[in-house]
Coordinates of C-alpha atoms and ligand atoms in Angstrom, one line a residue:
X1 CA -33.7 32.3 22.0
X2 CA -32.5 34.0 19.1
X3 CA -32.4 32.6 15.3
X4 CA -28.4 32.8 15.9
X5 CA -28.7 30.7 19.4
X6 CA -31.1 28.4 18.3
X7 CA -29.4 27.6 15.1
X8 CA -26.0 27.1 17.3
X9 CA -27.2 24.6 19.6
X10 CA -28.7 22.8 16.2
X11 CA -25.0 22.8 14.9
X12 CA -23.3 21.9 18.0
X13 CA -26.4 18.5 18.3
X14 CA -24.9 18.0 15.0
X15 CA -21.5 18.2 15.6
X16 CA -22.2 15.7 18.4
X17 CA -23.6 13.4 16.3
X18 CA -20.5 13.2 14.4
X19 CA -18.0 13.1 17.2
X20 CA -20.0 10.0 18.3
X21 CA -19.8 8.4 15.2
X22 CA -16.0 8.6 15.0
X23 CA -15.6 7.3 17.9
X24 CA -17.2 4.1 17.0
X25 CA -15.6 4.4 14.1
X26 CA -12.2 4.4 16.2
X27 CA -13.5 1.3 18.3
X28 CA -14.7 -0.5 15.0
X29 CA -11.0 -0.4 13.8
X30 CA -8.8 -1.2 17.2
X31 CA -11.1 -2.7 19.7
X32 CA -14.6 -3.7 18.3
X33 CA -14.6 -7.8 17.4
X34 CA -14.9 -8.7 14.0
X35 CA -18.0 -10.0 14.1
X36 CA -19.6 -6.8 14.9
X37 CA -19.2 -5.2 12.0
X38 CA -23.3 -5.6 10.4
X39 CA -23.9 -4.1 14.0
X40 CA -22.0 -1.1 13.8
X41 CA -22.6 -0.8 10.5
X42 CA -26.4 0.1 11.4
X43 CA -25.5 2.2 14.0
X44 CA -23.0 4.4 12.4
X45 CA -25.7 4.5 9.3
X46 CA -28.1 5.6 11.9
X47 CA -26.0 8.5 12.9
X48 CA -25.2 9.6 10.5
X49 CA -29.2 9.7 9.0
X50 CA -30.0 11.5 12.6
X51 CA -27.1 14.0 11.4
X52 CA -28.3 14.6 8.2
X53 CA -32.0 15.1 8.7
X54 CA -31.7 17.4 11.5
X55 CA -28.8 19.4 8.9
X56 CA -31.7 20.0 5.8
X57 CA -34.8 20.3 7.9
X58 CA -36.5 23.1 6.7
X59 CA -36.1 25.3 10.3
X60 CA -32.5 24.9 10.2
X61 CA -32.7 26.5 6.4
X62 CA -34.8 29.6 7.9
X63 CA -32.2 30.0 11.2
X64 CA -29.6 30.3 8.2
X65 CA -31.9 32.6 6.6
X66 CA -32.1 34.7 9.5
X67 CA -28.9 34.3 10.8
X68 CA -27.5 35.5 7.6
X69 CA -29.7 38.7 7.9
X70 CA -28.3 39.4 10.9
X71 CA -24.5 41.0 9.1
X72 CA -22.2 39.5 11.2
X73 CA -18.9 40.0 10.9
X74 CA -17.1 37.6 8.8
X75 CA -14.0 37.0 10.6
X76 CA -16.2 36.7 13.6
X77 CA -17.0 32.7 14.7
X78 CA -20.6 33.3 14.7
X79 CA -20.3 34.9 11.4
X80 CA -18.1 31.8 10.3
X81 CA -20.4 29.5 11.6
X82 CA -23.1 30.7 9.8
X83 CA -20.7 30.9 6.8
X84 CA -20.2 27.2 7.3
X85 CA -23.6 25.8 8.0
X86 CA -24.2 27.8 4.8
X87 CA -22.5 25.9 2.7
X88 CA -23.1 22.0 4.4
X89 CA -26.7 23.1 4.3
X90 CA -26.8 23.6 0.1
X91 CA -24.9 21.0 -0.5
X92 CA -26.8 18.9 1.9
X93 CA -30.2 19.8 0.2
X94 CA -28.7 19.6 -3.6
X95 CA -28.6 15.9 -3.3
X96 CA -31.4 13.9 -3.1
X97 CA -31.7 11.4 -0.2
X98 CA -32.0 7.9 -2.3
X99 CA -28.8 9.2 -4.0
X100 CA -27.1 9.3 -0.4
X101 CA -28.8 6.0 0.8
X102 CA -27.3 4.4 -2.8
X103 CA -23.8 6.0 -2.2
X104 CA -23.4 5.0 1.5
X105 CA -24.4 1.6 0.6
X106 CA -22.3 1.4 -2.7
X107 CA -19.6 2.1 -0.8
X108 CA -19.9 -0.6 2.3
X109 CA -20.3 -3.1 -0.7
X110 CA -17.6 -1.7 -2.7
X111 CA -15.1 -1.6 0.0
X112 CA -15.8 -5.1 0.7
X113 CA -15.3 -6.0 -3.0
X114 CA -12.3 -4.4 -2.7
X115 CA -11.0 -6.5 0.7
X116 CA -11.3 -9.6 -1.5
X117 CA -10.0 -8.1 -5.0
X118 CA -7.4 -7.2 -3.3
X119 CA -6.5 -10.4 -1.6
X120 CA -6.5 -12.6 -4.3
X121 CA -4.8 -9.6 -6.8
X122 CA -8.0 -9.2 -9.2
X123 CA -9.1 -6.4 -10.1
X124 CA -11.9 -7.7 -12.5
X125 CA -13.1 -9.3 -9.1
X126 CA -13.3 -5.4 -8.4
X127 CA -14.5 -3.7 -11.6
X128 CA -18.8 -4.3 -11.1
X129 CA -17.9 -2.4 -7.6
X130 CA -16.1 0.0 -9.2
X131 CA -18.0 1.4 -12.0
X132 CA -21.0 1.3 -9.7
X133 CA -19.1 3.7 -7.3
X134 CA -18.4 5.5 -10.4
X135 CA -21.6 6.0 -11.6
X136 CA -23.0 7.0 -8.7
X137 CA -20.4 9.9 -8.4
X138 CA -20.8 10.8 -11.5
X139 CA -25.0 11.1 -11.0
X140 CA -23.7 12.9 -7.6
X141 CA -21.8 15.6 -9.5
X142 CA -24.8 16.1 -11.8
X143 CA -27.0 17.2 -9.0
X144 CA -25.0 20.5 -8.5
X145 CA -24.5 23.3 -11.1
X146 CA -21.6 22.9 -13.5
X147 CA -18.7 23.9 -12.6
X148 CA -15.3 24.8 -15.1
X149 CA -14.7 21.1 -14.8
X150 CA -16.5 18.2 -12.9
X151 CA -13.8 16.6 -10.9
X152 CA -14.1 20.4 -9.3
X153 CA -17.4 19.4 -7.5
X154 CA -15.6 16.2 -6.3
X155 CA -12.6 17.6 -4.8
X156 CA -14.5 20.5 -3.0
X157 CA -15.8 18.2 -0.8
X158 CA -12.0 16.9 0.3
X159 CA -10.1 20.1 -0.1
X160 CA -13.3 23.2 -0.6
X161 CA -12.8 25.9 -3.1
X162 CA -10.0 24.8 -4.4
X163 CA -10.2 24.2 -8.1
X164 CA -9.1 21.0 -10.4
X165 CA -7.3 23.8 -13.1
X166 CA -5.0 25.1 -9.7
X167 CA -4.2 21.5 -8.4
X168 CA -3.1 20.7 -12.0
X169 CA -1.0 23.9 -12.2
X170 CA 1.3 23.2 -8.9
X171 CA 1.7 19.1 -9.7
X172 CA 2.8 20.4 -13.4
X173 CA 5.2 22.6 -11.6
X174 CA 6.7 19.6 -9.1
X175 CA 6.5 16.5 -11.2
X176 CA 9.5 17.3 -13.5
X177 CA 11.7 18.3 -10.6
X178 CA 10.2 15.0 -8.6
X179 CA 11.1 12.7 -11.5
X180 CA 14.9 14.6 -11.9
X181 CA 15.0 14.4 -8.2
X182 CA 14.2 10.0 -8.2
X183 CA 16.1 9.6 -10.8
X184 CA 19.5 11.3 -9.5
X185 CA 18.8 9.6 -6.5
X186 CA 19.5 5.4 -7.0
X187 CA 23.4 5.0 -5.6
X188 CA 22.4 2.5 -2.7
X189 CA 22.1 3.8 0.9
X190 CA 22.6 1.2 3.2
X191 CA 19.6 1.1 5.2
X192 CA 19.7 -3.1 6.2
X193 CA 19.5 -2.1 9.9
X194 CA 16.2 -1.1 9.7
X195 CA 15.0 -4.1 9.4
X196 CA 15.7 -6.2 12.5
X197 CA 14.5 -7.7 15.9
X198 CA 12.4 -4.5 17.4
X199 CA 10.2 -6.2 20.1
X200 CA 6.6 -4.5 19.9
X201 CA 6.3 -3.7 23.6
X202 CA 9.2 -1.7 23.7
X203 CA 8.0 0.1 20.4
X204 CA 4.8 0.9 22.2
X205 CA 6.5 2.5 25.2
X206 CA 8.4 4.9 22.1
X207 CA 5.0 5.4 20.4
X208 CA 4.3 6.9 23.7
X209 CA 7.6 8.4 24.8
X210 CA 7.2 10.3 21.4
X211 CA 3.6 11.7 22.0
X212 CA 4.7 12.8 25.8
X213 CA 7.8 14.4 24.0
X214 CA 5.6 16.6 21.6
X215 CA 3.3 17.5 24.0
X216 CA -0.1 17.3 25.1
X217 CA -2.5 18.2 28.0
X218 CA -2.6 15.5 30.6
X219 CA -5.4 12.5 30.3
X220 CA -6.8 13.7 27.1
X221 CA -4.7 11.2 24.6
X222 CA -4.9 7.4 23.8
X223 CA -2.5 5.7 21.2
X224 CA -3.7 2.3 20.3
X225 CA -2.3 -0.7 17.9
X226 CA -4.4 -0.5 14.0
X227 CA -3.6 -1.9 10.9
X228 CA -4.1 1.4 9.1
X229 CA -3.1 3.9 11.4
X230 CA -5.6 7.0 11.5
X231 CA -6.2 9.8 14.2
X232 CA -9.5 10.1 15.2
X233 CA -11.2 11.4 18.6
X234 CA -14.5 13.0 19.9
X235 CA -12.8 16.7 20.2
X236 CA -10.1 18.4 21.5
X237 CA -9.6 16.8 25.1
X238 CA -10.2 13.5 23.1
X239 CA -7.7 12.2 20.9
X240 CA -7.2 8.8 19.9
X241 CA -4.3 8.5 17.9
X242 CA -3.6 5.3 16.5
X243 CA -0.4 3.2 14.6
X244 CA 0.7 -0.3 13.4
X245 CA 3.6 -2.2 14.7
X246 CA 5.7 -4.9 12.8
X247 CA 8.1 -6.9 14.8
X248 CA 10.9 -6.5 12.1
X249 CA 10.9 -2.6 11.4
X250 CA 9.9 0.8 12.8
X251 CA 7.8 2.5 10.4
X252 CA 5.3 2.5 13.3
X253 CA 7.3 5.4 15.0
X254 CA 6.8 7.1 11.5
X255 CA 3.1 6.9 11.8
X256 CA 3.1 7.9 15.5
X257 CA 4.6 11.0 14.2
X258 CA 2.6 11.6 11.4
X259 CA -0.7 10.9 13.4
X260 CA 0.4 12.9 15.9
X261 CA 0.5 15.8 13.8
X262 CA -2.9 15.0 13.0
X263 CA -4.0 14.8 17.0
X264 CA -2.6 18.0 17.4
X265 CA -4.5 19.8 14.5
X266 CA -7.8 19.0 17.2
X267 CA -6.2 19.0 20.8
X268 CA -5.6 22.4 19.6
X269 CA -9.0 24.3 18.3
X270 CA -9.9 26.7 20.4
X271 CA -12.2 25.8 23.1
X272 CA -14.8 28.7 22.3
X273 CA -15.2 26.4 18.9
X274 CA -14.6 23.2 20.7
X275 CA -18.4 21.6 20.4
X276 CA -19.2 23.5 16.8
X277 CA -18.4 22.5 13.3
X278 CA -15.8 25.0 12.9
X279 CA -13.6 23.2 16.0
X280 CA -11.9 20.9 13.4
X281 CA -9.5 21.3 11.0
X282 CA -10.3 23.3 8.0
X283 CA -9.9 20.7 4.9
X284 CA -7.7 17.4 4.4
X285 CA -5.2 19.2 2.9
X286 CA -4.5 21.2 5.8
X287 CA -5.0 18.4 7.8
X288 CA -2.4 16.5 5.9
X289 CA 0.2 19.9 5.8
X290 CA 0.2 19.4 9.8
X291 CA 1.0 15.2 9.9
X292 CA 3.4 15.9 7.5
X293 CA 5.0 18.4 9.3
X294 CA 5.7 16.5 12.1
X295 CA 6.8 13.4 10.3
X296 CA 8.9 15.0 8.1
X297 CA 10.1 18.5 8.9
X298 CA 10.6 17.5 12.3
X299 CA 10.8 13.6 12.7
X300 CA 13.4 13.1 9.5
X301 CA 15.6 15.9 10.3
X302 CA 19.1 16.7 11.6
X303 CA 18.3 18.2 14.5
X304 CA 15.7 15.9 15.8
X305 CA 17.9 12.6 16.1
X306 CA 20.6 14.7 17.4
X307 CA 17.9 14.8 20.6
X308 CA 16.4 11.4 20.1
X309 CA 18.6 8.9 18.8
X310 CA 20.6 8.0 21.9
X311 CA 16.9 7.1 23.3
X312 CA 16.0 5.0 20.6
X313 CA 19.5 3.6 20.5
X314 CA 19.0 3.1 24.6
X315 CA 15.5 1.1 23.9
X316 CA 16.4 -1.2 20.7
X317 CA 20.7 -1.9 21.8
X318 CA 20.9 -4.8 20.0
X319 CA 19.6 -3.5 16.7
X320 CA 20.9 -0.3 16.6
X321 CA 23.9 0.3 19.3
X322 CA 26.0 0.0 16.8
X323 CA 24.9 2.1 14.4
X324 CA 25.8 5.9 13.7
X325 CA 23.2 8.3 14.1
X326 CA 24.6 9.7 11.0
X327 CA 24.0 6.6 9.1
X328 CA 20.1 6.0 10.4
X329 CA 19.5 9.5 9.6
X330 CA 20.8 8.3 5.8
X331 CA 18.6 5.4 6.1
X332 CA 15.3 6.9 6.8
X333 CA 15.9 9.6 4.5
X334 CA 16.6 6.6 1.6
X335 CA 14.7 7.9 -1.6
X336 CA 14.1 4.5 -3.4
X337 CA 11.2 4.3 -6.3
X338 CA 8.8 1.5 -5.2
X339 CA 5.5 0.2 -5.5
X340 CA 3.6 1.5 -2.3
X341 CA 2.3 5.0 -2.0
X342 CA 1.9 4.6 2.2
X343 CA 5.5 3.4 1.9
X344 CA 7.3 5.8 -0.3
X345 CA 10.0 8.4 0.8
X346 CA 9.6 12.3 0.3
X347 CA 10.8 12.3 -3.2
X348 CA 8.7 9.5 -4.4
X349 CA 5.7 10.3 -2.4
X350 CA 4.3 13.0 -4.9
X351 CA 4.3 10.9 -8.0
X352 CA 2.5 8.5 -6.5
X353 CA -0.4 11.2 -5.5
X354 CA -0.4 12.3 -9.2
X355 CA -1.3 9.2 -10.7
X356 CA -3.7 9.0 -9.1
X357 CA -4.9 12.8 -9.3
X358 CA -4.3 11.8 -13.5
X359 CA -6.1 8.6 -13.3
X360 CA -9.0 10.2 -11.5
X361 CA -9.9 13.5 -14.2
X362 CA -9.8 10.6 -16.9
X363 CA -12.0 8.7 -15.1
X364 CA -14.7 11.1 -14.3
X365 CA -14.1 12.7 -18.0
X366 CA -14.4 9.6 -19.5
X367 CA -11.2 9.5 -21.1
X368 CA -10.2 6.1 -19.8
X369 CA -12.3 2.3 -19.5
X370 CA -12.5 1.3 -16.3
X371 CA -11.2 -2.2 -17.3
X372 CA -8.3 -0.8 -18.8
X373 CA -7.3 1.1 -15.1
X374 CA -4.7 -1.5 -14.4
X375 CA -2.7 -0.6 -17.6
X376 CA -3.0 2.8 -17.2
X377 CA -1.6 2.6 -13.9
X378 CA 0.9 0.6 -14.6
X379 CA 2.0 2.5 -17.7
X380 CA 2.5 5.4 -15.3
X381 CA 4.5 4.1 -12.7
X382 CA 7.1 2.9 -15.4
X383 CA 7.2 6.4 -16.8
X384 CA 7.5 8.4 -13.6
X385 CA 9.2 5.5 -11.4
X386 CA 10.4 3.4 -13.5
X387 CA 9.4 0.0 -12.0
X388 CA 7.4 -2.9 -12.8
X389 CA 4.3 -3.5 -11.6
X390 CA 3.8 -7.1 -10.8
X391 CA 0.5 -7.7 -9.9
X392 CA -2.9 -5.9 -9.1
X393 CA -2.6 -5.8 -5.6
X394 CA 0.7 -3.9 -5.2
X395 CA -0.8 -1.6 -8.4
X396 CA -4.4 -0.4 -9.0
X397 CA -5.3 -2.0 -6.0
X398 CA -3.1 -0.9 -3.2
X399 CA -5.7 2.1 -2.1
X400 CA -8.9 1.1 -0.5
X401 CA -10.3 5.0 -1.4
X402 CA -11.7 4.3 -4.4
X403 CA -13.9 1.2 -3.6
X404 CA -15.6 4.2 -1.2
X405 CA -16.3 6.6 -4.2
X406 CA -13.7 8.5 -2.7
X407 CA -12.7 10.3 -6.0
X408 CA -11.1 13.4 -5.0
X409 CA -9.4 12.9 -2.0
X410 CA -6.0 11.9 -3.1
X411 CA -4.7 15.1 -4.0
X412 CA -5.1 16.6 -0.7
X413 CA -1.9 14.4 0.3
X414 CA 0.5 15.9 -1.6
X415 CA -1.7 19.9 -1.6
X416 CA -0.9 18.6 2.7
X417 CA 2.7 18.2 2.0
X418 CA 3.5 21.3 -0.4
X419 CA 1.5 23.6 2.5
X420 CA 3.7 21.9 5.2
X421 CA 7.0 23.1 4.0
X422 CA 5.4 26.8 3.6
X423 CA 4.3 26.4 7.1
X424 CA 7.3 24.9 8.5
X425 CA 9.1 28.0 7.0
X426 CA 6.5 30.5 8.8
X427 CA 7.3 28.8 11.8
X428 CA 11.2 29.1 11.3
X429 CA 10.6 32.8 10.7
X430 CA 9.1 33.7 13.9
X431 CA 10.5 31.3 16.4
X432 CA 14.2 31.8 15.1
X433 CA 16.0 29.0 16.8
X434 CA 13.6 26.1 15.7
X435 CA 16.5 23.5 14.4
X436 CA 17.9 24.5 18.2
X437 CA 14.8 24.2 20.4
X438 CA 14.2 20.8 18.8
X439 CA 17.8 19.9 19.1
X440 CA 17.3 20.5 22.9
X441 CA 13.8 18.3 22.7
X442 CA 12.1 21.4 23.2
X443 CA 8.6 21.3 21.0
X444 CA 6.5 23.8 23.1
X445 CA 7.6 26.6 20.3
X446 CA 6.3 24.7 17.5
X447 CA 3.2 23.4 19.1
X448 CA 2.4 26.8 20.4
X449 CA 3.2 28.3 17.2
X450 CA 1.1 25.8 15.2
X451 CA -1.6 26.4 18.0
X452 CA -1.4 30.3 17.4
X453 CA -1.0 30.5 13.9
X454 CA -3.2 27.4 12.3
X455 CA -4.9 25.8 14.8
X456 CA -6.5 28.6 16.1
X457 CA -9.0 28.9 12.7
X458 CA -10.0 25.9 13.6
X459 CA -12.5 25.6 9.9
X460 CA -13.4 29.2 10.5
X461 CA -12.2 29.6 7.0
X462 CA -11.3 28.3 4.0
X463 CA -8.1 26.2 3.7
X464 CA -6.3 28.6 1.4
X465 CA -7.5 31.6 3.6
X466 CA -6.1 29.8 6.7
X467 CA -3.1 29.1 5.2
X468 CA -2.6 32.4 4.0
X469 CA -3.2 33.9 7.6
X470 CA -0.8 31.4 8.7
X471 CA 1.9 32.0 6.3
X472 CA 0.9 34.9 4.1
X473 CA 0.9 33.4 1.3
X474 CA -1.7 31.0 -0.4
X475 CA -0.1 27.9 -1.7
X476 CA 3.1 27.9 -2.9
X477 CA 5.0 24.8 -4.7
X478 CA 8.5 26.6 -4.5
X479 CA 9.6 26.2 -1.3
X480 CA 8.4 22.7 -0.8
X481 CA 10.8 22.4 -4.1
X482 CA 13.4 24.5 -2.8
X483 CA 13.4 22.1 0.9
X484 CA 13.7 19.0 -1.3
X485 CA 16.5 20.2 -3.7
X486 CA 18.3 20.8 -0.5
X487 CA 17.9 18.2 1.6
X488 CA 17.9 15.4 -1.8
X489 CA 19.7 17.7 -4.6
X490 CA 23.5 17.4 -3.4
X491 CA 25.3 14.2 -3.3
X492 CA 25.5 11.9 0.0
X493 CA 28.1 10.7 1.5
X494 CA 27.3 6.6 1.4
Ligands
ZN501 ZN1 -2.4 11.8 7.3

């Protein structure tokens, strides 16, 4: 065998590894009993060590070597491959293994901190956890060369080569127009009859009438009950797609949406790249761009209830027979400053991602005390929301990323939703009559389209590069601006 075979079926062992260890993560968080968890635990931890010795084991550094010799062509999946395995394997090797070890078990500890902080609404029953998640980023950022800013080595590993200076540029650009848009929008949309008697079985059959809708290949989906949905799966004829029900609302069908988007993203890598690391989406971000898609673009729009509401009217009668679909579309398009990123509306959503993004910079450049977080946060939300924060745990501690070390990631959320609208609008381009095949129910055009034109990279490339073969352009704030001065700009009708 050849350096480039050899070093192939390394990455695709690998790649196993991983695939395994997400779906116990999957059956830690909807099947596996609680008392499991110090179980698990060791076995994911064991993966995951398997995973990373095999990755910076000197002979997979030489089949780099002399794979890399080799010239491939860049666009080529071998040549991307070897692009990829490039880049895990230096940063893999940069940082040391008691560093790892430390991190890893910061975080378990940390995240348990957090449950209980959380809980009672304390965050100086979080803060020891907090700064030693810090710290150990912080030592983690030192191990690699400098680059313009820190934070830049922490967000590559969420959303790679995108830089800290960029991210700032485009939430400059949106913030003003987000806190215009929030603030034009308080007269009261009545949205009362969302809340209501919605018995859970029949909003399991919708989860699943909604995923059949969309579209997928026979037998290879599951959609289970979670308290924090996520999508998740051992490949792309494995998807595991997961949501939360409440008896009295259905923001569960928003989530089966949103995670669906996610699903999609793998169902849909090629299978020549199906058992390799570049069969999976290329970065958060452009993970994110494809849930919100789906969840907003198409499951908040116009032409989609004109389709679906009779059939959710036809499975929840008593709540909502008697409502207009004009007046549920109102409803779940409500913009409303709150408290709860996971909760907020399209307007909202953004601020909440920047305060976080701001929060995070001071934190790693020292510019804020870690005791003082709560303050800070709340100082923000007044300014860019305008409401009161009344207590930890529907502040500072409403995220569980953080008591992870998870420093970074946030951004990708709203970088997700600013790419989705460019998408969305490459999409509308080249299938024409998009509002109308979705009017008729018809998804095939989109999720072929997606297939073709995104999911096709798999993470052959970089997320900006995908994007821009995607859309032709890298990203863009204006017309995720332009889509929400549209839809939110002009006066409703109450
Ligand atoms: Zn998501």
């Amino acid at each position: 065998m050849d350096a480039l075979a050899r070093l192939r079926s390394k990455l695709e062992d690998m790649h196993g590894l991983d695939a395994v260890t997400l779906l116990l993560v999957w059956d830690q968080r909807t099947m596996m009993p609680a008392g499991a968890a110090a179980t698990r635990g060791r076995h994911t931890g064991l993966l995951q060590r398997l995973g990373h010795e095999m990755l910076i084991s000197p002979e997979v550094g030489k089949l780099i070597e002399e794979s890399e010799r080799l010239d491939l062509d860049p666009d080529s999946d071998d040549g991307a491959l070897v692009r990829l395995a490039r880049r895990a394997f230096d940063k893999a090797v940069t940082v040391p293994a008691s560093l790892v070890e430390e991190i890893s078990q910061a975080a378990a500890e940390g995240n348990q901190a957090w449950v209980e902080a959380k809980e009672a609404s304390d965050f100086a029953r979080f803060l020891p956890a907090l700064e030693r998640n810090v710290e150990l980023r912080l030592r983690y950022v030192e191990c690699f060369e400098p680059r313009a800013e820190p934070y830049d080595i922490l967000l590559d590993d969420y959303e790679p080569e995108m830089e800290t200076a960029e991210v700032r540029r485009i939430f400059e650009e949106i913030k003003p127009e987000l806190v215009a848009l929030a603030a034009e929008r308080r007269e009261g949309v009545d949205d009362s009859f969302l809340t209501g008697d919605f018995p859970l079985d029949r909003q399991e059959a919708l989860s699943r009438e909604l995923v059949d809708l969309f579209g997928t290949r026979p037998a290879t989906w599951r959609v289970d009950p979670t308290p924090h949905p996520f999508a998740a799966g051992a490949g792309r004829d494995d998807v595991r797609i997961t949501t939360h029900y409440f008896p009295d609302n259905l923001d569960s069908l928003f989530a089966t949406i949103h995670e669906y988007g996610h699903g999609l993203y793998e169902h849909q890598v090629p299978e020549a790249l199906a058992h390799l690391p570049t069969g999976t989406g290329a970065s958060l971000g452009l993970h994110e761009s494809q849930s919100r898609l789906w969840e907003n673009l198409v499951g908040r729009s116009e032409p989609f209830w004109r389709f679906f509401y009779p059939r959710l009217q036809a499975r929840f009668p008593e709540a909502l027979g008697g409502v207009e679909r004009e007046r549920f579309v109102a409803a779940i398009n409500k913009v409303e400053p709150s408290l709860i990123r996971i909760h907020a509306d399209e307007v909202t959503y953004g601020l909440h991602v920047m305060l976080r993004f701001e929060l995070e910079q001071d934190i790693v450049n020292g510019r804020v005390e870690l005791r003082d977080l709560p303050e800070a946060w709340n100082a923000k939300i007044w300014d860019y929301l305008g409401v009161e924060v009344p207590n930890d745990a529907q502040g500072v501690l409403q995220d569980m990323h953080w008591s992870g070390g998870m420093i970074g990631y946030f951004s990708t959320y709203l970088l997700g939703t600013v790419m989705s609208v460019q998408i969305w609008e490459a999409a509308m381009r080249d299938i024409g009559d998009l509002d109308e095949s979705i009017e008729q129910g018809e998804f095939a055009p989109l999720r072929e389209w997606l297939g073709e034109h995104v999911h096709a990279y798999g993470r052959k490339f970089s997320p900006q590069e995908t994007l821009r073969r995607a859309t032709g352009s890298t990203i863009d704030a204006k017309p995720y601006l332009a889509y929400l001065r549209r839809k939110y700009g002009a006066p409703v009708a109450a």
